[in-house]
CSV table of C-alpha atoms in Angstrom, one decimal:
chain,number,residue,atom,x,y,z
A,7,MET,CA,-18.6,-19.1,9.2
A,8,GLY,CA,-17.1,-17.1,6.2
A,9,GLY,CA,-14.7,-18.3,3.4
A,10,PHE,CA,-14.7,-19.4,0.1
A,11,VAL,CA,-18.2,-21.2,0.1
A,12,GLU,CA,-19.9,-18.4,1.8
A,13,SER,CA,-18.2,-15.9,-0.7
A,14,LEU,CA,-19.5,-17.8,-3.6
A,15,ARG,CA,-23.1,-17.9,-2.0
A,16,ALA,CA,-22.7,-14.0,-1.3
A,17,GLU,CA,-21.6,-13.0,-4.9
A,18,ALA,CA,-24.3,-15.3,-6.4
A,19,GLU,CA,-27.1,-13.7,-4.4
A,20,ALA,CA,-25.8,-10.3,-5.2
A,21,ARG,CA,-25.7,-11.2,-8.9
A,22,ILE,CA,-29.1,-12.7,-8.9
A,23,ALA,CA,-30.7,-9.5,-7.1
A,24,ALA,CA,-29.0,-7.4,-10.1
A,25,MET,CA,-30.4,-10.0,-12.7
A,26,ARG,CA,-34.0,-9.5,-11.1
A,27,SER,CA,-33.8,-5.6,-11.0
A,28,ALA,CA,-32.5,-5.6,-14.8
A,29,ALA,CA,-34.9,-8.3,-15.9
A,30,ARG,CA,-38.0,-6.2,-14.4
A,31,SER,CA,-36.5,-2.9,-16.0
A,32,ALA,CA,-36.0,-4.5,-19.3
A,33,ARG,CA,-39.4,-6.2,-19.2
A,34,GLU,CA,-41.0,-2.4,-18.5
A,35,ALA,CA,-39.2,-1.0,-21.3
A,36,HIS,CA,-39.6,-3.7,-23.9
A,37,ALA,CA,-43.4,-4.0,-23.2
A,38,ARG,CA,-43.6,-0.1,-23.5
A,39,ALA,CA,-41.5,-0.1,-26.7
A,40,GLU,CA,-43.3,-2.9,-28.4
A,41,LEU,CA,-47.0,-1.3,-27.8
A,42,ALA,CA,-45.5,2.0,-29.1
A,43,ARG,CA,-44.2,0.1,-32.2
A,44,HIS,CA,-47.4,-1.6,-32.9
A,45,MET,CA,-49.3,1.7,-32.3
A,46,LEU,CA,-47.4,3.5,-34.8
A,47,ALA,CA,-47.7,0.5,-37.3
A,48,THR,CA,-51.3,0.3,-36.9
A,49,ALA,CA,-51.8,4.2,-37.0
A,50,ARG,CA,-49.7,4.0,-40.3
A,51,LYS,CA,-51.9,1.4,-41.5
A,52,ASN,CA,-55.1,3.6,-41.3
A,53,LEU,CA,-53.6,6.5,-42.9
A,54,GLY,CA,-56.0,7.9,-45.6
A,55,ARG,CA,-58.9,7.4,-43.3
A,56,PRO,CA,-60.6,10.4,-41.7
A,57,ARG,CA,-58.8,10.8,-38.3
A,58,ALA,CA,-62.0,10.0,-36.1
A,59,GLU,CA,-62.6,6.8,-38.2
A,60,ALA,CA,-58.9,5.8,-37.8
A,61,VAL,CA,-58.6,6.6,-33.9
A,62,ALA,CA,-61.9,4.2,-33.7
A,63,ALA,CA,-60.5,1.5,-35.9
A,64,VAL,CA,-57.0,1.6,-34.2
A,65,VAL,CA,-58.7,1.6,-30.6
A,66,GLU,CA,-60.9,-1.2,-31.4
A,67,GLU,CA,-57.8,-3.2,-32.8
A,68,TRP,CA,-56.0,-2.4,-29.5
A,69,LEU,CA,-58.8,-3.4,-27.4
A,70,PHE,CA,-59.5,-6.8,-29.3
A,71,ALA,CA,-55.5,-7.5,-29.0
A,72,TRP,CA,-55.9,-6.8,-25.1
A,73,ALA,CA,-59.1,-8.9,-25.2
A,74,LEU,CA,-60.8,-6.0,-23.4
A,75,THR,CA,-64.1,-4.0,-24.0
A,76,ARG,CA,-64.4,-0.2,-23.3
A,77,ALA,CA,-66.8,-1.2,-20.6
A,78,GLU,CA,-64.0,-3.1,-18.8
A,79,VAL,CA,-61.6,-0.3,-19.0
A,80,PRO,CA,-63.6,2.9,-18.7
A,81,GLY,CA,-61.0,5.0,-16.9
A,82,ILE,CA,-58.2,4.0,-19.5
A,83,ALA,CA,-60.2,4.0,-22.8
A,84,ALA,CA,-60.3,7.7,-23.0
A,85,ALA,CA,-56.5,7.8,-22.7
A,86,MET,CA,-56.4,4.9,-25.2
A,87,GLU,CA,-58.2,7.2,-27.6
A,88,ALA,CA,-55.9,10.3,-27.0
A,89,VAL,CA,-52.7,8.4,-27.3
A,90,THR,CA,-54.1,6.8,-30.5
A,91,ASP,CA,-55.0,10.3,-32.0
A,92,ALA,CA,-51.6,11.2,-31.2
A,93,PHE,CA,-50.0,8.4,-33.0
A,94,CYS,CA,-52.3,9.0,-36.0
A,95,ALA,CA,-51.0,12.5,-36.1
A,96,VAL,CA,-47.3,11.2,-35.9
A,97,ALA,CA,-48.3,9.0,-38.7
A,98,GLU,CA,-49.5,11.5,-41.0
A,99,ALA,CA,-46.8,13.9,-40.8
A,100,PRO,CA,-44.3,13.6,-38.0
A,101,SER,CA,-43.0,16.6,-36.2
A,102,ALA,CA,-41.2,17.7,-32.9
A,103,ALA,CA,-44.5,19.2,-31.7
A,104,LYS,CA,-46.5,15.9,-32.5
A,105,ASP,CA,-43.9,13.9,-30.8
A,106,ALA,CA,-44.4,16.1,-27.7
A,107,ALA,CA,-48.2,15.8,-27.6
A,108,LEU,CA,-47.6,11.9,-28.3
A,109,GLN,CA,-45.2,12.0,-25.2
A,110,ALA,CA,-47.8,13.9,-23.2
A,111,ALA,CA,-50.7,11.6,-24.3
A,112,TRP,CA,-48.7,8.5,-23.5
A,113,GLU,CA,-47.7,9.9,-20.0
A,114,ARG,CA,-51.6,10.3,-19.5
A,115,LEU,CA,-52.2,6.7,-20.2
A,116,GLU,CA,-49.5,5.3,-18.2
A,117,THR,CA,-51.2,7.5,-15.3
A,118,ALA,CA,-54.6,6.0,-16.0
A,119,CYS,CA,-53.2,2.5,-16.2
A,120,ALA,CA,-51.3,3.0,-12.8
A,121,ALA,CA,-54.5,4.2,-11.0
A,122,THR,CA,-55.9,1.0,-11.8
A,123,GLY,CA,-53.1,-1.0,-10.0
A,124,ALA,CA,-51.4,-2.3,-13.2
A,125,THR,CA,-48.8,-0.4,-15.1
A,126,LEU,CA,-49.1,0.1,-18.9
A,127,ALA,CA,-46.3,-2.1,-19.5
A,128,ASP,CA,-48.0,-4.8,-17.1
A,129,ARG,CA,-51.2,-4.6,-19.2
A,130,MET,CA,-49.3,-5.0,-22.3
A,131,ALA,CA,-47.5,-8.2,-20.9
A,132,TRP,CA,-50.4,-9.7,-19.4
A,133,ARG,CA,-53.3,-8.5,-21.9
A,134,SER,CA,-51.7,-8.3,-25.5
A,135,MET,CA,-52.2,-11.1,-28.0
A,136,CYS,CA,-48.6,-9.8,-28.8
A,137,ALA,CA,-46.9,-10.3,-25.6
A,138,HIS,CA,-43.5,-11.7,-25.5
A,139,GLY,CA,-43.3,-14.8,-23.4
A,140,TRP,CA,-40.5,-13.8,-21.5
A,141,TRP,CA,-42.4,-11.1,-19.9
A,142,ALA,CA,-44.7,-13.3,-17.9
A,143,GLU,CA,-41.4,-15.4,-17.0
A,144,VAL,CA,-40.2,-12.1,-15.4
A,145,ALA,CA,-43.5,-10.9,-13.8
A,146,PRO,CA,-46.6,-13.5,-14.0
A,147,PRO,CA,-49.8,-11.9,-13.9
A,148,PRO,CA,-51.9,-11.9,-10.6
A,149,PRO,CA,-54.9,-14.0,-10.5
A,150,GLY,CA,-57.7,-12.5,-13.0
A,151,GLN,CA,-55.3,-10.1,-14.6
A,152,GLY,CA,-54.1,-12.2,-17.3
A,153,ARG,CA,-55.8,-13.4,-20.8
A,154,THR,CA,-57.6,-16.3,-20.3
A,155,ASP,CA,-56.1,-18.0,-23.4
A,156,ARG,CA,-52.7,-18.5,-22.1
A,157,ASP,CA,-51.1,-20.7,-19.5
A,158,TRP,CA,-49.2,-18.5,-17.0
A,159,PRO,CA,-46.4,-19.2,-14.9
A,160,ALA,CA,-46.9,-19.4,-11.3
A,161,ALA,CA,-43.7,-17.5,-10.4
A,162,PRO,CA,-40.9,-15.5,-11.8
A,163,PHE,CA,-38.1,-17.8,-13.5
A,164,TRP,CA,-35.7,-17.0,-10.8
A,165,GLU,CA,-38.0,-18.7,-8.1
A,166,LYS,CA,-37.8,-22.1,-10.0
A,167,GLY,CA,-35.4,-23.9,-7.9
A,168,CYS,CA,-33.5,-27.1,-8.2
A,169,PRO,CA,-35.2,-30.6,-7.8
A,170,PRO,CA,-35.8,-31.2,-4.0
A,171,GLU,CA,-33.4,-34.0,-3.8
A,172,CYS,CA,-30.5,-31.7,-4.9
A,173,ARG,CA,-31.0,-29.5,-1.8
């Protein structure tokens, strides 16, 4: 049967689907933007050091923040170093060419992460000590993917329904 109640239900379902899509998209974009902001700030913090030393320091800080070791992410570690080198170059003296090199290194890092089954944004959301809490409310980590020092939600927030007695 159609009618008013059905139209309200259909409208709610359509808006919830749009909210889910927007939340997932915002989480992806925000996690990547926060990682980039952190990387540039950390590269700037290491200005004045020899480039190789700065890159090594930034990568070590990054791995620490994600509670990882190079041995745990060998396929990603080289891409982390390349993107870190590109961030250091931009921090030293920004230019369009260095920005393009940073973008290319970033894309290689995105590809390296995707090859492991978790996007760069997922890794930022599930591994970083600086992760925003709402990211996990949109996409909780699968078992074994998130930091062990956090309590993770079991499901996205939109799966949290009303009490059973209200059904």
